[in-house]
Structures are given as C-alpha cells and as structure tokens.
Amino acid sequence: MYQYNEQDQTLIEERVTQFRGQTQRFLNGELGPDEFRALRLMNGLYIQTHAPMLRVAIPYGLLASRQLRMLAKVARDYDKGYCHFTTRQNVQYNWPALERVPDLLAELATVQMHAIQTSGNCLRNTTSDHLAGVCPDELEDPRPYCEIIRQWTTLHPEFAYLPRKFKIAVSGSEQDRAAVQLHDIGVYLVRNEEGRIGFRVLAGGGLGRTPIIGQTVKPFLEKKYLLSYLEAILRVYNLLGRRDNKYKARIKILVKETGLEKFTAMVEDEWLQIRDDMLLSEERIAAMQAQFTPPAYEPTANSDTGLAQHLADDKAFAKWFKYNSVVHRVSGYRAVFVSLKAPDSPPGDITSDQLDALANLADAYSFGEVRSTHRQNLVLADVKQADLYTLWQKLDALKLATPNIGTVTDMICCPGLDFCSLANAGSIGVAREINEALDDLDYIHDIGDVKINMSGCMNGCAHQSVGHIGILGVDKKGEEWYQITLGGSSENEAAIGDRLGPSVAKHQITESITRILDVYVQHRLEEEAFLQTVKRVGLEPFREKVYANH
C-alpha cells in the first residue's frame, strides 16, 4: 500500500496545527459559527444531534494493521468504544468532544491518516473495488490511479469550494463492485481495439434526492491524460454548477439539464486547452504501481488438503466459507469478508476491542492489511486456504463471522435519527427488527442475493435508490414513515429502483419487507435472482401483498 513521503506527512501535520488554531479561536469566541462551519467541514467535522461527528478518510478502502489499532485507540480514548464504517469506505466517530478533535487528528497523523476533505463542497475520498489486486476478473489494479487522484485532489486550490460535494470512483474489473456509475465521475480501466489499456470516463451520476446513473463522456482516454481530463470536467462543473439551489447543485443536474452531447463538448473544449499541462508519465505511473506490489504469496499454498475435510466435517464453517469468502487470483488463497452485520449490532459498527483483535488477525493471516467495502463490511484479502478454518473460529469468537455476505441481512444502513441531525426517521432500530424477523439463516440463504439499503433521509447516504429493496425514511407530521423501492442496482446493470406505492408506517415496515420476500419466493423460477423476478413479474404482485389490509 502507498506509504507517505516527507511532503505527505508534513502536509497533514501542518493541517492539524492549522485546525487546532481554528478550533481554539472558535472556542474563544473569535470565530463565529458560520465562519467555523466552513473550516470544520473541510476537516471532516459535522455537528450532529448529540455531539460532533468526525469522518476519517480511508483512501480507496485500504488500511494497514497499525491504522486499525489507531482507530481502536481513538474509539476508546475519544469516543464511546466503537466506530462506524460508511458506504464511502470511510470511518465515522459519533461522540468526540469538539475541543479534543485536534488531538484526535494529531494521533491519526502519526499513522498516515486524516479527515481532510471528508465533508464540505469539495473533492471527497476516491473509492474503489475492495477486491482490487486480488480478484481474477481484473484488467489492471486501479489503486495506483486512485492514489494519483488522491494526491491531485487533496487541497486542490481551484476546487476547494465547489457548488456541491464531488465524488470519484475507479474500477479495473469486469464486475463493478465500486458502484462506479453512481458517482459524479466514474472511471473504468478498459482495453481498446488496439489492445491498449486506458480509461472509460463517466460523469453525472449520483444518488440522494434525484438519483441518476452516470453517462459516458469519454469512451477511451489514454492514461497520460487522466488528470487533465478530470480537471476539465471539474472546471466546467465549477463554472456552470448551480450555487443558488443546493438541491440542483450536483453535476448530475448540470449534465441532465445541459444534455450529454453539449456537456461533453464543453469538457472537450476545456480539455484541449490543458491536456498537455499535467501529463502522467509512464515513469510516474510505474513508480506508483511499485507502491502496490503483491505480497509474498507462498508458492505451495495450493498444496493444502485440509480445507476439503473441514468443509465436509463442519457445516457452520462450510456456510461461512460459501458466503464470506471468494476466489483469489492466486491459487491456494481466498479473500475473506469480515461481516459487520451481526444481528444484534448496527450495520457497519465495530468496537475498539474488535478492531484490535482484527489487526492481530490481519498480521497473522493477511499480510497486515484490511480493506473496507462500500457495503459497510471489511475484507482480509490474502488468506491462505490452510488458515481459513482457524481464522473462521477466531472471527466467530469476535462476532465477526455472521455468514450473511450478499444476503438479505447484509444491509446497508445509515445512522438515521439515532445520530444524524438531517434524518427524518430511524434506521438502526428498523434494521434490527428486520434482522430479528429474518433470523432463520437457512431461509436467508435460500432466497439468495437480495440487497436491502436503508436511509433515514433524502440525502441517501445508504444508497437506498439502488437497493434491490430500498427503504427511505420520511417525516409525516412528526411521525416516522418509510417509502419502499424495488429493482435498484449499483452493479454493472446499474438501475434506480421504482417506488412500490405509498409510504408505510414504522410499525408496518418489517412486515412489508417479509411480504416482499414471500412474493419473491412464490413467483421466482428455478435459480432466478430477486432482480430477475422483479423485472419479469413487475411491481403489481409485490404491491398487492404489501398493501393488503394496510
């Protein structure tokens, strides 16, 4: 993984010093709330319902074990003993005291971590495939380009105050595991007809109040032009994006109202003026790729014969192996998902003790590295198959081995009313109710891949618009109600879900979800996935069942 150089380290240390002074001036009354707001947001600090919330950047989801231990220390020393992983592969703390945040950031800086640009109207954390570098369907590892983009975006003076927040995702695989089409800019590594590898660039995607799928603005871009082309898109957006209406300020609205052809032409015109000003040389790309060299895999790892016996002897292990591990590009290894979706825990939450223990497991079994996913789980990407049984036992003891990855209880969920000042309805309690209603794991595994995404407000932090089943909290005269959508997807065939009907009351939402699943089981054909059934039979059978007796 990328290691900071002296310039990187100096930058984040000076940023901490700067924010320490800003915070002290605010506490002394020398800065007003509005003045301080812009400063704290650029350092990842929100003011939520109960306390400040700090969002810490995890660039493209990659963490070293020493960083996990620091996250654990921060959770113990500055919070309430836990933290929350988000859909942007970042981590959030919900209870830090404002006056202690500079100290917290100073500790993070000692392990090459920060909260710069994790909020505010700026270029946010660049996300990527959590299986980058280990998946068999990968054309090329996207992480070196993510790091190049990270360095370009950090404190970029021209784009510090955009019309609205701006998000970029990069993938190098056939299967989109990074929701690339749902970002302000999406980047795919592709091979052209001549066999050269470059980028397909999309723009205008985004979720929230008006969910829109991104569209291709550049079918093939040579690698050397990556930064200049991204800069051209940002310049057009920065100039023409709405600043008078925050609900129409995202680039997705600009692309939609301008039209793809005209928007693309404006980007091309801007790019022609700057494309040779910031070329990526082959040497720079190679130097960055050298930061992401594969670990020292054991050439005899595939000679292990014990795995088959463990799978035959232990049904619980076999179930975990099936759902929580995936094939690795190196024979004899598997990538292992660490489920943060235990039935009695808020989705995405992990305690300080679990973080410390996981850091030890990463050191012992996965070359000291952990990844975060956009579905709020973690990954140990390089586990020898000979170690899987022992690792499973240890994860199970930590309550991190729920065999539910890709199942209906692997929910994406925002903090909702429990923490967020923007929320209209609760999310965590509803997720717990749904889990309790679906606690028969055999049933969960029988219905297969069904993704539930639930957000407490229109901002859509949990990507409810693209859930197979989307749940959106709304306020009706002070009461919590929930809108339901079906048929969304954030993968290759990205789609926005269709609204099922009127919102349902809080006490009806869990039953509504179980009724939706019953309809699926009743109507599906053999081996037919949930999305296929929804597409084939339409919404009406689901609508009839959900709203019967309502």
XYZ file of C-alpha atoms in Angstrom:
550
model
C 0.000 0.000 0.000
C 1.049 3.601 -0.502
C 3.485 4.995 2.084
C 3.604 8.700 2.836
C 6.717 10.608 1.874
C 8.022 13.596 3.829
C 5.816 16.008 1.897
C 2.673 13.965 2.607
C 3.444 13.773 6.316
C 4.272 17.453 6.588
C 1.013 18.389 4.888
C -1.259 16.512 7.282
C 0.722 17.613 10.353
C 0.503 21.264 9.291
C -3.206 20.790 8.598
C -3.691 19.548 12.176
C -1.832 22.578 13.520
C -3.960 24.882 11.387
C -7.218 23.299 12.522
C -6.086 23.367 16.164
C -5.754 27.132 15.903
C -9.113 27.478 14.149
C -10.853 25.372 16.782
C -9.312 27.335 19.634
C -10.348 30.636 18.066
C -13.913 29.345 17.741
C -13.975 28.176 21.356
C -12.603 31.584 22.400
C -15.393 33.348 20.522
C -13.049 34.841 17.929
C -14.723 32.923 15.079
C -18.476 32.820 14.608
C -20.399 29.568 13.956
C -20.778 30.272 10.235
C -17.100 31.111 9.827
C -16.063 27.984 11.711
C -18.546 25.778 9.855
C -16.693 26.021 6.530
C -13.383 25.318 8.272
C -14.556 22.318 10.279
C -16.336 20.737 7.315
C -13.119 20.773 5.297
C -11.622 18.799 8.178
C -14.372 16.194 8.313
C -16.239 17.532 11.337
C -20.039 17.717 11.459
C -22.318 18.833 14.275
C -24.880 16.067 14.735
C -27.859 15.519 17.033
C -25.932 14.611 20.185
C -22.306 15.545 19.552
C -19.815 16.346 16.788
C -19.255 13.587 14.233
C -15.808 13.133 12.706
C -15.379 11.339 9.380
C -11.913 9.879 8.828
C -10.670 9.178 5.303
C -9.739 5.664 4.220
C -8.400 6.245 0.701
C -9.843 3.603 -1.659
C -10.670 1.497 1.418
C -7.139 0.364 2.264
C -5.945 0.028 5.887
C -2.762 -1.276 7.498
C -2.981 -3.121 10.820
C -1.259 -0.230 12.616
C -4.022 2.053 11.340
C -6.692 -0.339 12.629
C -5.053 -0.181 16.046
C -5.106 3.602 15.927
C -8.802 3.555 15.002
C -9.337 1.344 18.046
C -7.362 3.714 20.268
C -9.354 6.699 19.038
C -12.612 4.827 19.673
C -11.547 4.144 23.264
C -9.912 7.454 24.099
C -12.106 9.950 22.231
C -15.423 8.187 21.619
C -17.598 5.509 23.247
C -15.606 2.453 22.300
C -16.755 1.931 18.727
C -16.778 3.457 15.230
C -18.878 3.152 12.074
C -17.782 2.203 8.542
C -19.594 4.074 5.774
C -20.583 3.459 2.154
C -17.619 5.580 1.001
C -15.168 3.186 2.670
C -14.513 5.800 5.385
C -14.962 5.569 9.150
C -17.008 7.816 11.446
C -16.879 8.658 15.149
C -20.156 9.869 16.640
C -19.135 11.204 20.056
C -15.831 13.161 20.027
C -15.692 16.349 22.099
C -15.040 19.371 19.874
C -12.134 20.667 21.939
C -10.367 17.280 21.676
C -10.734 16.794 17.922
C -7.346 18.430 17.114
C -5.641 15.978 19.484
C -7.511 13.127 17.836
C -6.371 14.278 14.384
C -2.784 14.598 15.626
C -2.839 10.958 16.728
C -4.269 9.850 13.387
C -1.486 11.731 11.584
C 1.124 9.507 13.267
C -0.191 6.558 11.220
C -0.747 8.412 7.932
C -4.449 9.090 8.455
C -6.510 12.281 8.311
C -10.006 13.737 7.863
C -9.161 16.245 5.130
C -11.995 16.785 2.626
C -14.228 14.070 4.020
C -17.032 16.636 4.078
C -17.838 20.025 2.583
C -18.316 21.081 -1.038
C -15.046 19.664 -2.238
C -13.464 16.590 -3.814
C -14.216 13.723 -1.424
C -12.458 10.407 -0.833
C -11.854 8.425 -4.046
C -13.301 4.933 -3.705
C -12.534 1.675 -5.488
C -13.066 -2.073 -5.653
C -12.473 -3.712 -2.268
C -11.035 -6.739 -4.119
C -8.586 -4.666 -6.168
C -5.349 -6.515 -6.819
C -6.693 -9.945 -5.839
C -9.783 -10.558 -7.999
C -9.451 -12.814 -11.089
C -11.628 -10.556 -13.270
C -9.319 -7.557 -13.022
C -7.808 -5.932 -16.104
C -5.399 -3.852 -14.014
C -5.106 -2.795 -10.367
C -6.961 0.549 -10.054
C -5.383 1.577 -6.732
C -2.291 3.315 -8.161
C -4.602 5.594 -10.146
C -6.766 6.157 -7.061
C -3.679 7.313 -5.183
C -2.649 9.597 -8.042
C -6.156 11.091 -7.952
C -5.982 11.413 -4.154
C -2.790 13.427 -4.360
C -4.245 15.631 -7.102
C -7.489 16.307 -5.239
C -6.016 16.980 -1.788
C -6.295 20.715 -1.072
C -6.646 21.472 -4.789
C -6.921 25.275 -4.686
C -9.301 25.604 -7.644
C -11.828 23.086 -6.335
C -11.888 23.801 -2.598
C -15.400 25.302 -2.730
C -17.384 23.593 -5.454
C -21.135 24.084 -5.949
C -21.621 20.811 -4.063
C -19.706 17.772 -2.801
C -17.970 15.731 -5.519
C -17.163 12.022 -5.555
C -14.980 9.847 -7.813
C -14.771 6.048 -8.067
C -12.356 3.861 -10.057
C -12.611 0.175 -11.010
C -10.404 -2.153 -13.008
C -12.625 -5.240 -13.014
C -15.289 -6.763 -15.225
C -17.704 -6.832 -12.282
C -18.437 -3.415 -10.823
C -18.074 -3.701 -7.042
C -17.495 0.024 -6.520
C -20.820 1.499 -7.730
C -18.838 3.453 -10.325
C -21.895 4.571 -12.309
C -23.374 6.308 -9.273
C -20.584 8.837 -8.824
C -20.059 12.392 -10.032
C -17.169 10.944 -12.034
C -16.766 7.233 -12.649
C -13.621 5.708 -14.149
C -13.269 2.194 -15.588
C -10.000 0.709 -16.776
C -10.686 -0.688 -20.264
C -8.818 -2.127 -23.242
C -9.370 -0.553 -26.674
C -9.412 -2.247 -30.073
C -5.647 -1.837 -30.438
C -5.092 -3.686 -27.139
C -4.010 -0.630 -25.128
C -5.325 -0.119 -21.614
C -6.821 3.258 -20.770
C -9.926 4.699 -19.125
C -13.627 4.981 -19.877
C -14.860 8.083 -18.093
C -18.428 8.702 -16.928
C -19.942 11.856 -15.462
C -23.219 12.948 -13.939
C -24.012 10.040 -11.647
C -25.226 10.480 -8.115
C -27.803 9.457 -5.538
C -29.663 11.479 -2.924
C -32.777 13.480 -3.740
C -32.530 12.951 -7.528
C -30.760 9.642 -8.232
C -29.199 9.448 -11.698
C -26.958 6.904 -13.450
C -23.726 8.379 -14.839
C -23.170 8.565 -18.590
C -20.045 8.016 -20.683
C -18.318 11.245 -21.681
C -15.066 9.663 -22.902
C -15.167 6.077 -24.215
C -11.374 5.768 -24.204
C -8.822 8.059 -22.571
C -5.089 7.473 -22.696
C -3.574 7.020 -19.256
C -1.346 10.074 -19.557
C -4.376 12.344 -19.809
C -6.211 11.112 -16.705
C -5.708 14.175 -14.505
C -6.139 16.760 -17.246
C -9.438 15.218 -18.339
C -10.756 15.029 -14.785
C -9.703 18.634 -14.302
C -11.589 19.668 -17.429
C -14.772 18.083 -16.095
C -14.322 19.809 -12.743
C -13.704 23.192 -14.378
C -16.893 23.000 -16.415
C -18.850 21.956 -13.330
C -17.248 24.588 -11.114
C -18.131 27.303 -13.631
C -21.679 26.232 -14.501
C -22.922 24.245 -11.496
C -25.818 25.833 -9.599
C -24.840 27.702 -6.450
C -28.248 29.254 -5.852
C -30.035 25.977 -5.092
C -28.316 23.173 -3.175
C -30.868 20.645 -4.452
C -29.808 21.377 -8.036
C -26.111 21.926 -7.394
C -24.714 18.467 -8.182
C -23.075 17.742 -11.526
C -25.814 15.196 -12.265
C -28.295 18.085 -12.591
C -25.904 20.056 -14.807
C -25.422 17.098 -17.152
C -29.146 16.357 -17.244
C -30.212 19.946 -17.933
C -27.368 20.706 -20.356
C -27.631 17.430 -22.222
C -24.858 14.865 -22.548
C -23.737 15.960 -26.027
C -23.381 19.627 -25.128
C -21.790 18.890 -21.749
C -19.253 16.549 -23.363
C -18.425 19.179 -25.986
C -17.762 21.768 -23.254
C -15.483 19.337 -21.446
C -13.591 18.571 -24.655
C -13.117 22.269 -25.381
C -11.735 22.852 -21.885
C -9.556 19.757 -22.066
C -7.935 20.790 -25.349
C -6.585 23.865 -23.566
C -4.984 21.967 -20.643
C -4.462 18.343 -21.686
C -0.678 18.599 -22.053
C -0.171 20.676 -18.891
C -0.329 17.818 -16.395
C 0.625 14.648 -18.218
C 1.059 11.391 -16.309
C 4.387 9.980 -17.408
C 4.980 6.247 -17.677
C 7.652 6.683 -15.009
C 5.219 8.224 -12.530
C 2.646 5.523 -13.143
C 5.279 2.807 -12.742
C 6.576 4.391 -9.542
C 3.057 4.441 -8.101
C 2.387 0.864 -9.204
C 5.535 -0.144 -7.332
C 3.791 1.005 -4.127
C 1.161 -1.689 -4.696
C 3.252 -4.757 -5.452
C 1.705 -8.119 -4.497
C 2.700 -9.582 -1.123
C 4.982 -12.596 -0.804
C 2.492 -15.359 -1.583
C 3.601 -18.874 -0.711
C 4.024 -20.872 -3.934
C 2.958 -24.099 -2.182
C -0.232 -22.660 -0.648
C -2.416 -24.632 -3.056
C -0.988 -27.931 -1.828
C -3.072 -27.821 1.373
C -5.515 -30.729 1.616
C -7.148 -29.931 4.950
C -9.745 -27.463 3.680
C -11.890 -30.099 1.976
C -12.054 -32.120 5.184
C -13.045 -29.117 7.294
C -15.777 -28.243 4.794
C -17.110 -31.801 4.966
C -16.956 -32.054 8.758
C -18.274 -28.643 9.862
C -21.486 -27.316 8.302
C -21.208 -23.946 10.038
C -17.730 -23.424 8.614
C -18.896 -24.565 5.177
C -21.701 -21.997 5.238
C -19.297 -19.214 6.241
C -16.821 -20.317 3.542
C -19.563 -20.173 0.895
C -20.905 -16.732 1.787
C -17.967 -14.903 3.394
C -15.038 -15.887 1.178
C -14.410 -15.535 -2.544
C -11.945 -16.857 -5.078
C -8.489 -15.253 -5.240
C -6.349 -14.755 -8.330
C -3.556 -16.751 -6.634
C -4.257 -20.447 -6.220
C -4.306 -21.521 -2.580
C -5.634 -18.184 -1.281
C -9.110 -16.723 -0.622
C -10.375 -13.219 0.091
C -12.372 -13.236 3.342
C -15.226 -10.880 4.230
C -15.471 -9.760 7.846
C -19.181 -9.221 8.416
C -20.120 -6.065 10.320
C -23.765 -7.173 10.135
C -24.223 -9.317 13.241
C -27.967 -9.486 14.034
C -27.668 -7.541 17.295
C -25.287 -4.821 16.044
C -25.943 -1.673 13.990
C -24.763 -2.294 10.404
C -21.213 -1.040 9.883
C -20.346 -0.660 13.567
C -17.267 -2.256 15.134
C -15.889 -1.966 18.667
C -12.391 -0.963 19.711
C -11.695 -4.470 21.038
C -12.830 -5.999 17.749
C -10.593 -3.576 15.817
C -7.550 -4.514 17.897
C -8.252 -8.224 17.508
C -8.814 -7.821 13.769
C -5.481 -6.017 13.437
C -3.807 -9.031 15.028
C -5.625 -11.382 12.653
C -4.571 -9.249 9.690
C -0.953 -9.511 10.782
C -1.222 -13.260 11.268
C -3.245 -14.203 8.209
C -3.389 -11.401 5.598
C -0.056 -9.589 5.366
C -1.127 -6.885 7.847
C -3.799 -5.370 5.606
C -7.575 -4.840 5.776
C -9.986 -3.265 3.251
C -13.350 -1.586 3.809
C -16.227 -2.110 1.364
C -18.990 0.191 0.182
C -21.478 -2.238 1.762
C -20.046 -1.498 5.219
C -18.060 -4.697 5.724
C -14.322 -5.386 5.903
C -12.073 -7.722 3.896
C -8.954 -9.739 4.658
C -7.839 -10.066 1.061
C -4.984 -12.576 1.148
C -5.746 -15.564 3.364
C -4.175 -18.975 2.733
C -6.785 -21.683 2.416
C -4.889 -23.660 5.066
C -5.615 -20.851 7.556
C -9.313 -20.419 6.783
C -10.673 -22.763 9.446
C -8.616 -21.252 12.253
C -9.387 -17.727 11.067
C -13.117 -18.514 10.966
C -13.029 -19.777 14.551
C -11.324 -16.611 15.723
C -13.656 -14.311 13.787
C -16.642 -16.233 15.126
C -15.451 -15.689 18.689
C -15.313 -11.949 17.918
C -18.869 -11.938 16.446
C -17.374 -11.007 13.061
C -18.258 -14.185 11.177
C -22.003 -13.897 10.531
C -22.389 -15.876 7.266
C -24.540 -13.310 5.506
C -22.442 -11.519 2.873
C -24.662 -10.929 -0.151
C -27.818 -11.976 1.713
C -30.850 -10.003 2.798
C -29.392 -9.297 6.267
C -26.227 -7.801 4.761
C -27.998 -4.438 4.854
C -26.559 -1.024 4.136
C -27.855 1.331 6.793
C -27.183 4.965 7.709
C -27.171 6.180 11.357
C -30.643 7.718 10.943
C -32.371 9.606 13.732
C -30.207 7.965 16.390
C -27.353 10.293 15.451
C -27.913 12.335 12.293
C -29.424 15.813 12.558
C -30.624 15.573 8.939
C -32.587 12.349 9.342
C -36.377 12.164 9.131
C -36.670 8.634 10.502
C -34.729 5.939 12.307
C -32.690 3.299 10.507
C -30.733 1.283 13.071
C -33.789 0.107 15.015
C -35.618 -0.864 11.831
C -32.581 -2.840 10.643
C -32.573 -4.702 13.946
C -36.287 -5.516 13.585
C -35.799 -6.837 10.059
C -32.869 -8.955 11.217
C -34.944 -10.422 14.014
C -37.754 -11.239 11.589
C -35.306 -12.995 9.277
C -33.273 -14.803 11.898
C -33.698 -18.181 10.163
C -30.400 -18.268 8.296
C -31.499 -21.224 6.158
C -34.302 -19.064 4.804
C -31.914 -16.170 4.238
C -29.525 -18.343 2.275
C -32.356 -19.949 0.328
C -33.560 -16.642 -1.083
C -30.034 -15.717 -2.160
C -28.712 -12.332 -3.201
C -31.151 -9.644 -2.038
C -29.655 -6.289 -1.119
C -31.572 -4.023 1.272
C -30.380 -0.400 1.511
C -31.970 1.907 4.081
C -31.557 5.676 4.536
C -33.147 7.963 7.097
C -33.437 10.943 4.731
C -33.321 12.045 1.086
C -29.542 12.526 1.189
C -29.394 8.781 0.612
C -26.154 8.005 2.446
C -27.136 4.318 2.437
C -27.844 4.283 -1.326
C -31.481 3.264 -0.917
C -32.229 4.310 -4.509
C -30.131 1.431 -5.854
C -31.022 -1.243 -3.336
C -32.754 -4.346 -4.635
C -35.129 -3.290 -1.876
C -34.739 0.374 -0.946
C -36.136 1.893 2.241
C -36.297 5.664 2.704
C -37.351 7.296 5.959
C -39.771 10.226 5.627
C -41.432 12.505 8.160
C -45.236 12.805 8.229
C -46.361 15.359 10.781
C -43.694 14.273 13.237
C -44.142 10.531 12.672
C -41.694 8.136 11.015
C -42.839 6.579 7.739
C -40.947 4.659 5.065
C -41.038 4.629 1.271
C -40.139 1.358 -0.457
C -38.498 0.936 -3.870
C -37.777 -2.279 -5.764
C -35.413 -3.192 -8.580
C -32.415 -0.948 -7.971
C -28.807 -1.996 -8.521
C -25.358 -0.441 -8.111
C -23.533 -3.087 -10.145
C -22.857 -3.471 -13.877
C -26.504 -3.101 -14.887
C -26.991 -0.114 -12.601
C -30.607 0.933 -12.091
C -32.704 3.227 -9.926
C -35.431 1.383 -8.031
C -39.121 2.033 -8.720
C -41.383 3.243 -5.916
C -43.727 0.485 -4.808
C -46.524 2.731 -3.558
C -47.417 4.989 -0.624
C -45.096 5.085 2.358
C -45.839 2.712 5.235
C -45.858 3.427 8.952
C -42.907 2.437 11.104
C -44.762 -0.440 12.723
C -45.538 -1.860 9.256
C -42.126 -1.691 7.571
C -40.706 -5.016 8.787
C -43.848 -6.913 7.820
C -43.762 -5.177 4.435
C -40.235 -6.450 3.804
C -41.140 -10.007 4.764
C -44.169 -9.846 2.455
C -41.942 -8.696 -0.423
C -39.654 -11.658 0.155
C -42.639 -14.035 0.331
C -43.837 -12.785 -3.064
C -40.383 -13.365 -4.497
C -40.235 -16.927 -3.171
C -43.747 -17.579 -4.541
C -43.094 -16.225 -8.050
C -39.441 -16.963 -8.752
C -38.408 -19.526 -11.300
C -35.675 -22.035 -10.588
C -32.360 -20.276 -9.854
C -33.955 -16.914 -10.618
C -32.482 -13.993 -8.676
C -34.622 -11.374 -6.944
C -33.963 -8.666 -9.530
C -34.817 -11.037 -12.358
C -38.139 -11.894 -10.744
C -38.989 -8.231 -10.161
C -38.188 -7.426 -13.772
C -40.237 -10.364 -15.083
C -43.399 -10.064 -12.970
C -43.370 -6.300 -12.356
C -44.322 -4.449 -9.191
C -48.001 -5.372 -9.011
C -47.716 -8.731 -7.181
C -45.478 -7.106 -4.585
C -47.763 -4.080 -4.332
C -50.869 -6.212 -3.781
C -49.220 -8.178 -0.981
C -47.626 -5.237 0.817
C -50.709 -3.040 0.852
C -53.244 -5.768 1.608
C -55.020 -4.785 4.858
C -52.973 -1.578 5.160
